[in-house]
CSV table of C-alpha atoms and ligand atoms in Angstrom, one decimal:
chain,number,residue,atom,x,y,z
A,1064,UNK,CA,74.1,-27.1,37.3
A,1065,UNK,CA,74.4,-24.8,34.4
A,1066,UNK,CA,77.7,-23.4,33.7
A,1067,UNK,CA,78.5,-19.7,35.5
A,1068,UNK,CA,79.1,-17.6,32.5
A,1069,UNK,CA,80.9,-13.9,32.3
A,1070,UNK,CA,80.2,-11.4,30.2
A,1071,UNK,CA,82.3,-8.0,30.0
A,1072,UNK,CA,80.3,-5.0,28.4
A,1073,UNK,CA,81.0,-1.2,26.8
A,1074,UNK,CA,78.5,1.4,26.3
A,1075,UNK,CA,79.4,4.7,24.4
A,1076,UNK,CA,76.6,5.4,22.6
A,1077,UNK,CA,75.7,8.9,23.8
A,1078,UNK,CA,77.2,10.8,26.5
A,1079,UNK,CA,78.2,7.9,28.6
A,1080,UNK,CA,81.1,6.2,28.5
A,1081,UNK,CA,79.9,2.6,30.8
A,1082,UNK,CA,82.1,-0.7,31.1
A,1083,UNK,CA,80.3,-3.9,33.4
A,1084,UNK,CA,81.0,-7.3,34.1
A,1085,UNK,CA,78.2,-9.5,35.0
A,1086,UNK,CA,78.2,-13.0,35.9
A,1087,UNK,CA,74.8,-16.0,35.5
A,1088,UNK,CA,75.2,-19.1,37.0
A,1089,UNK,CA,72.0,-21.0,37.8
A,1090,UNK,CA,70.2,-18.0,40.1
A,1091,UNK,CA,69.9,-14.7,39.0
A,1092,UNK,CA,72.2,-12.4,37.2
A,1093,UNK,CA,74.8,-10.2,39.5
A,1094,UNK,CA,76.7,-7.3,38.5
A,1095,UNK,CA,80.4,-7.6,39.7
A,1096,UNK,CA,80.9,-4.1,38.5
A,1097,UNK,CA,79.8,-1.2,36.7
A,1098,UNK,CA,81.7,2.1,35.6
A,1099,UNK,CA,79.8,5.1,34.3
A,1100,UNK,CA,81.7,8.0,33.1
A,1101,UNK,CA,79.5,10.9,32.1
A,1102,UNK,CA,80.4,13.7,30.0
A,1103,UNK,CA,77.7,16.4,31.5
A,1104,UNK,CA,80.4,19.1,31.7
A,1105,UNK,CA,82.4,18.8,28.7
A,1106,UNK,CA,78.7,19.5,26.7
A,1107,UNK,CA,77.5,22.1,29.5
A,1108,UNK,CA,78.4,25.0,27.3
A,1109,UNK,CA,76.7,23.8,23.9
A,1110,UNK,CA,73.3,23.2,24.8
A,1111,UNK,CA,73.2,19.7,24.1
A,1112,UNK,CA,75.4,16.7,23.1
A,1113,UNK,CA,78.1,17.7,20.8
A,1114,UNK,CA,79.0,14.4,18.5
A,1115,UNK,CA,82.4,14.9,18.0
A,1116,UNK,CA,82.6,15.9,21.9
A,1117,UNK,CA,81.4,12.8,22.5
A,1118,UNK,CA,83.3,11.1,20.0
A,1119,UNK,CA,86.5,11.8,21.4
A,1120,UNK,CA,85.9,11.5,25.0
A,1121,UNK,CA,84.5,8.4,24.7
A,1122,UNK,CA,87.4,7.6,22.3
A,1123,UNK,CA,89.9,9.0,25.5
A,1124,UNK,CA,88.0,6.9,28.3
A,1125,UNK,CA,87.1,3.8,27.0
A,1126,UNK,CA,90.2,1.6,27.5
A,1127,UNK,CA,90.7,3.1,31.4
A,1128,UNK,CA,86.9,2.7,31.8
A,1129,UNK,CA,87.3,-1.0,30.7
A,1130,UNK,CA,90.2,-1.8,33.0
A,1131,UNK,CA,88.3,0.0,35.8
A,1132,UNK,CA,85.4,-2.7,35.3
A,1133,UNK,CA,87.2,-5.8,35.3
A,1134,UNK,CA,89.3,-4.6,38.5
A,1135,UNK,CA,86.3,-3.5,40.5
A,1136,UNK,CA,85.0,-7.0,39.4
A,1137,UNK,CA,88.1,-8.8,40.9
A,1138,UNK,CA,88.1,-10.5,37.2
A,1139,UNK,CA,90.9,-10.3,34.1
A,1140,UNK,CA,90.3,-11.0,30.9
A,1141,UNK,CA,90.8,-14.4,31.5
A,1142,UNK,CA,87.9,-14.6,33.3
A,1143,UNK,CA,85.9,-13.4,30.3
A,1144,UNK,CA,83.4,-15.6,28.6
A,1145,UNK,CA,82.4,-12.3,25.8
A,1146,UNK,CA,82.6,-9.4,25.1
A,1147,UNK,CA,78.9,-7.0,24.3
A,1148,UNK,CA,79.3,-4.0,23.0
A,1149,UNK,CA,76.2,-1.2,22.1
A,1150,UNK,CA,76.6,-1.7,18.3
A,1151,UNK,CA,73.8,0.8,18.1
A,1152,UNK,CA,71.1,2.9,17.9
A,1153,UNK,CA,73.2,6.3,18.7
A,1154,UNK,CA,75.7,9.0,17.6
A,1155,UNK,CA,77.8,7.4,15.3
A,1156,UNK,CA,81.3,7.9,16.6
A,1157,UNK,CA,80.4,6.9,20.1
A,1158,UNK,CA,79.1,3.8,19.0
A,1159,UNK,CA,82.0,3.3,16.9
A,1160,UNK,CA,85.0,4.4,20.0
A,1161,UNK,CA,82.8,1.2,21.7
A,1162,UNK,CA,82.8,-1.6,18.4
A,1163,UNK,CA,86.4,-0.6,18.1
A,1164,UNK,CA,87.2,-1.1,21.2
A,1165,UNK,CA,85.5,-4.4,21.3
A,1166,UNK,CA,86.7,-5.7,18.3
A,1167,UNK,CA,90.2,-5.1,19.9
A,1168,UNK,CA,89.7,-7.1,22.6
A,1169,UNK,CA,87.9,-10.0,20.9
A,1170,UNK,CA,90.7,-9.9,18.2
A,1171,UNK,CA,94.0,-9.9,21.0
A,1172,UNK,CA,91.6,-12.8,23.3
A,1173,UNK,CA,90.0,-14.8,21.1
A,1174,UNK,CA,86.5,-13.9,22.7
A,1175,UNK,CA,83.6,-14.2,21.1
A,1176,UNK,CA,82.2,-10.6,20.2
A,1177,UNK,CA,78.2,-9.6,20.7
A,1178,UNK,CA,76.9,-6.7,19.6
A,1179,UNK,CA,74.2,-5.5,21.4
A,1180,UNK,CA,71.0,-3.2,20.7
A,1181,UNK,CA,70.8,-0.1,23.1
A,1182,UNK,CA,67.3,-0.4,23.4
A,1183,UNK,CA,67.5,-3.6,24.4
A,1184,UNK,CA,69.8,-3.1,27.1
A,1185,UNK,CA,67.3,-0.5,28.6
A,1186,UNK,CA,64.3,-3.6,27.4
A,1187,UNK,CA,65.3,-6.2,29.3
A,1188,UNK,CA,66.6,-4.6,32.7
A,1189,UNK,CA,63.9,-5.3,34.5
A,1190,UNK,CA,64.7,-8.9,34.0
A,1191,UNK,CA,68.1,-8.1,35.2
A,1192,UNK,CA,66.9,-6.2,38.2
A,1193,UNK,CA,63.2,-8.4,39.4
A,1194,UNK,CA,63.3,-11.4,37.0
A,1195,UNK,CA,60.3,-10.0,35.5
A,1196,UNK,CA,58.4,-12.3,33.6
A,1197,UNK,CA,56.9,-11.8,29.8
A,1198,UNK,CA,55.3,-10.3,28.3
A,1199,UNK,CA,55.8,-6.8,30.0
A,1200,UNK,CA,55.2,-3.0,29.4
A,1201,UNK,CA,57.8,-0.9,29.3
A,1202,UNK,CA,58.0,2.7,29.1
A,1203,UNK,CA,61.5,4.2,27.8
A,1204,UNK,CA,61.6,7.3,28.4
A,1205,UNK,CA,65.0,9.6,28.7
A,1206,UNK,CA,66.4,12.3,27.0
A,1207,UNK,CA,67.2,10.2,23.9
A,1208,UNK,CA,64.4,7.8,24.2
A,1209,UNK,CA,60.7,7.9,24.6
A,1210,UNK,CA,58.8,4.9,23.3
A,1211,UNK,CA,56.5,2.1,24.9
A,1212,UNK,CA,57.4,-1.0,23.6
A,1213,UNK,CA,55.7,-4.4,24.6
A,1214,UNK,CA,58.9,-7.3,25.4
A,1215,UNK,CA,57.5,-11.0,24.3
A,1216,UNK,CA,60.7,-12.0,24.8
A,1217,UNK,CA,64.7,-11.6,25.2
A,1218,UNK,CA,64.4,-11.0,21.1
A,1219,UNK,CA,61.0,-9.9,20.4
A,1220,UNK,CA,59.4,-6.6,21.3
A,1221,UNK,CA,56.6,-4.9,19.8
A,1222,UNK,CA,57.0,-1.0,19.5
A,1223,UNK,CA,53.4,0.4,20.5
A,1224,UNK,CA,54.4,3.9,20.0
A,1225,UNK,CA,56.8,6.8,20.9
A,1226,UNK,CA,57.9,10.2,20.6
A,1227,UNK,CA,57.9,12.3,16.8
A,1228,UNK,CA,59.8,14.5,17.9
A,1229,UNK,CA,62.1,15.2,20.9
A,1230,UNK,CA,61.7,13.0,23.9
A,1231,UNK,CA,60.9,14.3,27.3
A,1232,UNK,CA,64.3,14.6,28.6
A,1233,UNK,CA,65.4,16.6,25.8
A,1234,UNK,CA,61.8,19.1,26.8
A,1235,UNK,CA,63.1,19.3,30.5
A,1236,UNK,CA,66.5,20.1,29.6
A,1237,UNK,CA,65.2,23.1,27.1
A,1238,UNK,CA,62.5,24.3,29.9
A,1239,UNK,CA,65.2,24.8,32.0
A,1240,UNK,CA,67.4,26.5,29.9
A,1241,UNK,CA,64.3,29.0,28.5
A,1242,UNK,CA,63.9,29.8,32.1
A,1243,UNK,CA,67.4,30.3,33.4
A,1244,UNK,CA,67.9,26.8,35.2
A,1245,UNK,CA,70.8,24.1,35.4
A,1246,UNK,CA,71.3,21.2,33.4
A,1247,UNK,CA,70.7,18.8,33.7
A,1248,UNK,CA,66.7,20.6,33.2
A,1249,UNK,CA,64.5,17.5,35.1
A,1250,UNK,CA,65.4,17.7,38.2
A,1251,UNK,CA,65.9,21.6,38.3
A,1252,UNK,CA,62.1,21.7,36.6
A,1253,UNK,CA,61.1,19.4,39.1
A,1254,UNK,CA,61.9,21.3,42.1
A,1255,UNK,CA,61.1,24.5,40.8
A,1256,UNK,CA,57.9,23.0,39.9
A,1257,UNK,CA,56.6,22.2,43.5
A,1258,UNK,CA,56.5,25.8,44.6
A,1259,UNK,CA,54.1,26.6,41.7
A,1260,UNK,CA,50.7,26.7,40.3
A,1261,UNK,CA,50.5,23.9,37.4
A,1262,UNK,CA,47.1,26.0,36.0
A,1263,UNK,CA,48.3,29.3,35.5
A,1264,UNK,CA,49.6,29.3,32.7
A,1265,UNK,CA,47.6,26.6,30.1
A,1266,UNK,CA,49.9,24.6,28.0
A,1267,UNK,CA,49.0,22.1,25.0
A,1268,UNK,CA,49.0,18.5,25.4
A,1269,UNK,CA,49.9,17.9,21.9
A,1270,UNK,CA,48.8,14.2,20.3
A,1271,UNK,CA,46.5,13.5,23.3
A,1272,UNK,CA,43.2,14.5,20.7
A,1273,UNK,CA,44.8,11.6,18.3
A,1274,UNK,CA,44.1,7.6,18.9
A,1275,UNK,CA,47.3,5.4,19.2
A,1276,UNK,CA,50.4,6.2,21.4
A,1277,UNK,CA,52.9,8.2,19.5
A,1278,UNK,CA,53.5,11.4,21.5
A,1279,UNK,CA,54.9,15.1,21.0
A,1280,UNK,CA,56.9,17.2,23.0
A,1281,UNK,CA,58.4,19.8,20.9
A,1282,UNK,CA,55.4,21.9,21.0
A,1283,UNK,CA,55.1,22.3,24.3
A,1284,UNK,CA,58.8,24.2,24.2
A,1285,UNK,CA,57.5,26.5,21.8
A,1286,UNK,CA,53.9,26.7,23.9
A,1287,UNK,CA,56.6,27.4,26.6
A,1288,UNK,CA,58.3,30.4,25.4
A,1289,UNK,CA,55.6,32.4,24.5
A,1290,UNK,CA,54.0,32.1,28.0
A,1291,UNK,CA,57.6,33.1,29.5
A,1292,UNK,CA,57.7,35.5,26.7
A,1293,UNK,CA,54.3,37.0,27.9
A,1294,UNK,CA,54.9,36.9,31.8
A,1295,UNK,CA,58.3,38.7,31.2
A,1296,UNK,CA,56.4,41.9,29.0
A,1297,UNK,CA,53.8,41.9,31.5
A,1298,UNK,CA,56.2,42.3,34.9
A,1299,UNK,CA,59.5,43.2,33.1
A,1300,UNK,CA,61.3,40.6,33.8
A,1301,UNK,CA,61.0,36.6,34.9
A,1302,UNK,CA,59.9,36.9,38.9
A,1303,UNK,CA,60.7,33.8,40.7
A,1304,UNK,CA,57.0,32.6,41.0
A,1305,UNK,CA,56.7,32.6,37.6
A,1306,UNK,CA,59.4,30.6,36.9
A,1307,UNK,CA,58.1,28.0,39.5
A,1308,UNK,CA,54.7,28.3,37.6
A,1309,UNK,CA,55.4,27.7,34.3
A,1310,UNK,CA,58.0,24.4,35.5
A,1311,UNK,CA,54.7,23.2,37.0
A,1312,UNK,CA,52.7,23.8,33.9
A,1313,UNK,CA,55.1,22.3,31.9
A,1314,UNK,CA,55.6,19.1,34.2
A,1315,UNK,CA,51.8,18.9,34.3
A,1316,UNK,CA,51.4,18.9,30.9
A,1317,UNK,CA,54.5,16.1,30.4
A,1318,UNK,CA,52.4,13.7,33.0
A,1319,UNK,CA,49.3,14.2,31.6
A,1320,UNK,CA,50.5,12.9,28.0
A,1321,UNK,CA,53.0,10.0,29.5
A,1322,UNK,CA,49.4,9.1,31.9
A,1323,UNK,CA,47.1,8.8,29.1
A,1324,UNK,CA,49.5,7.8,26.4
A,1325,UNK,CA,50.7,4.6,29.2
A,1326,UNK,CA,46.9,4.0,29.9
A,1327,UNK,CA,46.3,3.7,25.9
A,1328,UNK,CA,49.2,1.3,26.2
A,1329,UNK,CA,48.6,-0.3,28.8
A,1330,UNK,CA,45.2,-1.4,27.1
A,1331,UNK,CA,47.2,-3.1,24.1
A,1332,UNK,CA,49.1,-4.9,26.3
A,1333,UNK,CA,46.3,-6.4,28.2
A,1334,UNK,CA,44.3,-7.6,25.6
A,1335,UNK,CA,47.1,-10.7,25.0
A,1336,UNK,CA,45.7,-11.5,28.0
A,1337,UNK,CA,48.9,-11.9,29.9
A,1338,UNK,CA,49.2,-14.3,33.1
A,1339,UNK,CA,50.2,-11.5,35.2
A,1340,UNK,CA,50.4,-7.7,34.4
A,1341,UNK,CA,53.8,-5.7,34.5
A,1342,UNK,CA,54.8,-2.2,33.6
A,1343,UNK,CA,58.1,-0.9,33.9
A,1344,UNK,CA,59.8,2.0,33.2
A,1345,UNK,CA,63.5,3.1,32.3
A,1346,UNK,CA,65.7,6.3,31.3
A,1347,UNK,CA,66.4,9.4,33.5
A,1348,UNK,CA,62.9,11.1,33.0
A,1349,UNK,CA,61.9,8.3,35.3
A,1350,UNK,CA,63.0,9.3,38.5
A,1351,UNK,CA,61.3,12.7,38.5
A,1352,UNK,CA,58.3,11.9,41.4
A,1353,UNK,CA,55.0,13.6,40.1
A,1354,UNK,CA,55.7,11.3,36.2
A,1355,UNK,CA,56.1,8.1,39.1
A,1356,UNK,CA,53.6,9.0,41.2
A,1357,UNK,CA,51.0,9.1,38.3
A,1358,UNK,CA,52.0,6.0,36.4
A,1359,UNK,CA,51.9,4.2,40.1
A,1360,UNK,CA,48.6,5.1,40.6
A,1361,UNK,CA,47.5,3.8,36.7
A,1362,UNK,CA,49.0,0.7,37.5
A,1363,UNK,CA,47.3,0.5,41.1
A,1364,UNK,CA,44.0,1.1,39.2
A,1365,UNK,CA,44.7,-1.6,37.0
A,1366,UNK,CA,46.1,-4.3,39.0
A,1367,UNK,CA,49.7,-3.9,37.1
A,1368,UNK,CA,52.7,-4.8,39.2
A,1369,UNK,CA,54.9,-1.2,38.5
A,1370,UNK,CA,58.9,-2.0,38.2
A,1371,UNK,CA,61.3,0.9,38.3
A,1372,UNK,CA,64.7,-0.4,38.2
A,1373,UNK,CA,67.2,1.3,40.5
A,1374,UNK,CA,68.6,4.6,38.9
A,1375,UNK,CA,71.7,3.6,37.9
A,1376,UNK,CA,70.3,0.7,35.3
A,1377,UNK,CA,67.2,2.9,34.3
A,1378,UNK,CA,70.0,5.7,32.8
A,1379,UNK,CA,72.9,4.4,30.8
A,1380,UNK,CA,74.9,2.2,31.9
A,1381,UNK,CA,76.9,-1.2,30.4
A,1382,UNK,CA,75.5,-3.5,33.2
A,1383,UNK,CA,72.5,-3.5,30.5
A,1384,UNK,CA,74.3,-4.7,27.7
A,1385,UNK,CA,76.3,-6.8,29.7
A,1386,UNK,CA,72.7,-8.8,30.3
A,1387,UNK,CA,71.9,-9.1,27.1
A,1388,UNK,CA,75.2,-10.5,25.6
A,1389,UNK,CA,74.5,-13.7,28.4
A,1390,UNK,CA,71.5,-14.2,26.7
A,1391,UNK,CA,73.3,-13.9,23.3
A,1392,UNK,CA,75.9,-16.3,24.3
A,1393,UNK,CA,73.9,-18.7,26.2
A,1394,UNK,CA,71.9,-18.8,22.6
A,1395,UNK,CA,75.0,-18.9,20.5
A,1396,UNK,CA,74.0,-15.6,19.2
A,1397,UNK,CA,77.6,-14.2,18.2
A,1398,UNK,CA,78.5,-11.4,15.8
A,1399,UNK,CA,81.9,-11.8,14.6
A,1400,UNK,CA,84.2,-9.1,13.3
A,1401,UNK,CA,81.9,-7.5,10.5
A,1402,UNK,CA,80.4,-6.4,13.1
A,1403,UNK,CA,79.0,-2.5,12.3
A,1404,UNK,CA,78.1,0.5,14.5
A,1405,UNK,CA,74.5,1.3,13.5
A,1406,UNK,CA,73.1,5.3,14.2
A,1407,UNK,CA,69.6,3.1,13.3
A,1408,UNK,CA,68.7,0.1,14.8
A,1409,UNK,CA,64.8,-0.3,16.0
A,1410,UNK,CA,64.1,-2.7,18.2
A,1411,UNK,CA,60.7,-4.0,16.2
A,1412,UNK,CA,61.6,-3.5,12.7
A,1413,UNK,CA,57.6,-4.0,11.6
A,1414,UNK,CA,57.0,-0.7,13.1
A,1415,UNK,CA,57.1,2.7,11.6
A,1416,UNK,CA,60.2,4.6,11.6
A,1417,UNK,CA,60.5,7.0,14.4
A,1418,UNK,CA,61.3,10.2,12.9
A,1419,UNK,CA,63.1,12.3,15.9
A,1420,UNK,CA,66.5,12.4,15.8
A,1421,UNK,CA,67.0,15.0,19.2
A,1422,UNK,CA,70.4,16.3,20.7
A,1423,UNK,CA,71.3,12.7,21.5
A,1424,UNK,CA,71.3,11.3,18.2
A,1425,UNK,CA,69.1,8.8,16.3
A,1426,UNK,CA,66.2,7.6,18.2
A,1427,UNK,CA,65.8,4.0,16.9
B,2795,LIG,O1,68.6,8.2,30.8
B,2795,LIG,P1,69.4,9.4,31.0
B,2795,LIG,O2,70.3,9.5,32.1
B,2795,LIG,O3,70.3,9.7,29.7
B,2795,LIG,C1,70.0,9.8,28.4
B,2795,LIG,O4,69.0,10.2,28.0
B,2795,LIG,O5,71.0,9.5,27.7
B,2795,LIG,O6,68.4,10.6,31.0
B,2795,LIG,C2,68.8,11.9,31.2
B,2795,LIG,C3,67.6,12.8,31.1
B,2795,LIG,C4,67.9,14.3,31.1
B,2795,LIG,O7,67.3,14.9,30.0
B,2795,LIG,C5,67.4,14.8,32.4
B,2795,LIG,O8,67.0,16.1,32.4
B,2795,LIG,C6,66.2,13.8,32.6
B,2795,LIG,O9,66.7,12.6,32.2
B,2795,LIG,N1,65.9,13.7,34.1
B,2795,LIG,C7,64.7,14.1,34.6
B,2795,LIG,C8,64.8,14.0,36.0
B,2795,LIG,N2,66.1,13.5,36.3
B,2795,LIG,C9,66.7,13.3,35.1
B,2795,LIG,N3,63.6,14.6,34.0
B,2795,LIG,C10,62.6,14.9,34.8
B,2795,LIG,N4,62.6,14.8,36.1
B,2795,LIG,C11,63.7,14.4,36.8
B,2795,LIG,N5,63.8,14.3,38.1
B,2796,LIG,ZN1,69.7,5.0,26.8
């Protein structure tokens, strides 16, 4: 029998500040604990994520939010085989609040230290959560992340393409706020959206003319505005149904690219031929229905087993990077304390550079 390893991860490399312990024996990977401490209403005012916000909150939390892991687990640091920590891709002092935090640890323990890459976390959950086989598909999509990326293995992904601009959460959230609704904007959109007409008002679906899978979102804002713009000088003000309209257009028009764009890679994925065909998706933007309904129904054409991890590992969490850090220890993958927090860190380093940055910080 293989040795029961435990591995204690931080996440603070956006808005969240996470702490997990998760445990691998022989079976399958279980989560003793996981503590997510979100920073929604300290940013509600500004429109978006404030860094040094962040910074500092994440700075405030992080040691309770560690302590509040290991006791839900039942564990103390005795118990600890490593430490993982997000070393990157994300707002700088976030990511740093966590390294430091880290390092602390690993420096008072003796622990071996792991730093982990964000999108990795978010990669390989589905492994985590259904023991999914490679080579998958997975779809990324949140309001700091949109990107499909093919995962060949626990340290290999191919990025097949992603957003230029802002990514889809980052759209909802704006939509919402152009029309006078909460944040956060997806699931406000979303119910809004099933009282209207999604043809009324025609939006673009920007990139869908071009081959390839990169997408664009921050057109359809601007598309947006000038049709809210328009209904509001025709009735003198914003009437209810048009609200609900224009959310439908707009979540029309965000399905219709993530559907075509997930069909085009989709089709890269199957031409390795793989034994059996898996596409999963993470990040908040998954959970809205119609985006799931549609990529369901691609799948069901195309005899592709859909995985959509629970909601609490498809959004950020430390449960993630928890995961990956056994893998990195099981390997004898170890940083050690030169570790640095990086804003940059794509997963597939042969790809272009994406060039969003968005309200959440680098993209990869
Ligand atoms: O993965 P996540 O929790 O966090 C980060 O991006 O860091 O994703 C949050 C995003 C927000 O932009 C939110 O508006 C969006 O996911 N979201 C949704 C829905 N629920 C959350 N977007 C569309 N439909 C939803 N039902
Ligand atoms: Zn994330």
């Amino acid at each position: 029998m293989s040795q029961k390893l435990t591995v204690l991860g931080i996440e603070s490399s956006c808005d969240d500040t996470a702490a997990a312990v998760v445990r691998q024996g022989d079976a399958r990977a279980e989560i003793l604990s996981s503590v997510v401490l979100g920073q929604t209403a300290l940013h509600a005012d500004f429109g978006g994520v404030v860094p040094e916000i962040a910074a500092r909150a994440h700075a405030e939390k992080i040691d309770g939010c560690v302590e509040a892991a290991l006791t839900r687990a039942g564990v103390t640091l005795a118990d600890i085989d490593a430490i993982a920590v997000t070393a990157g891709p994300g707002l700088i002092g976030g990511v740093l609040s966590g390294v430091m935090c880290a390092k602390g640890l690993a420096a008072a323990t003796g622990l071996p230290l792991i730093g982990v890459n964000h999108l990795a976390g978010h990669a390989l959950t589905p492994r985590l959560t259904d023991d999914l086989p490679f080579p998958y598909l997975m779809l990324l999509v949140s309001g700091g992340h949109c990107q499909f990326l093919l995962v060949r293995g626990e340290d290999d992904f191919r990025r097949l393409g992603g957003t230029i601009d802002d990514a889809p959460g980052e759209a909802f959230d704006k939509t919402a706020r152009l029309l006078g609704l909460p944040q956060p904007g997806g699931p406000a959109v979303e119910t809004e959206a099933r009282s209207g007409d999604p043809t009324r008002f025609p939006l673009p679906r920007p990139l869908l003319d071009r081959p390839g899978c990169d997408m664009s979102f921050s057109g359809l804002k601007t598309a947006l505005l000038r049709a809210r713009d328009g209904a509001i000088a025709t009735h003198g003000g914003l009437r209810r149904q048009d609200r609900a309209d224009l959310c439908a257009a707009f979540q029309a028009a965000v399905v219709a690219i993530l559907t075509e764009k997930s069909r085009r890679a989709l089709e890269i994925y199957f031409s390795g031929t793989p034994a059996r065909r898996s596409f999963a998706v993470a990040g908040g933007v998954a959970a809205n229905g119609p985006i799931r309904t549609a990529l369901q129904s691609l799948c069901a054409m195309s005899e592709t087993v859909f995985i959509a991890p629970p909601l609490a590992l498809c959004t950020d969490n430390a449960a993630m990077i928890a995961y990956v850090g056994l893998d990195r220890l099981r390997r004898g993958a170890l940083d050690d304390m030169t570790l640095s927090a990086r804003p940059r860190w794509p997963l597939d380093s042969t790809a272009p550079a994406l060039l969003g940055a968005g309200k959440k910080g680098a993209k990869a």
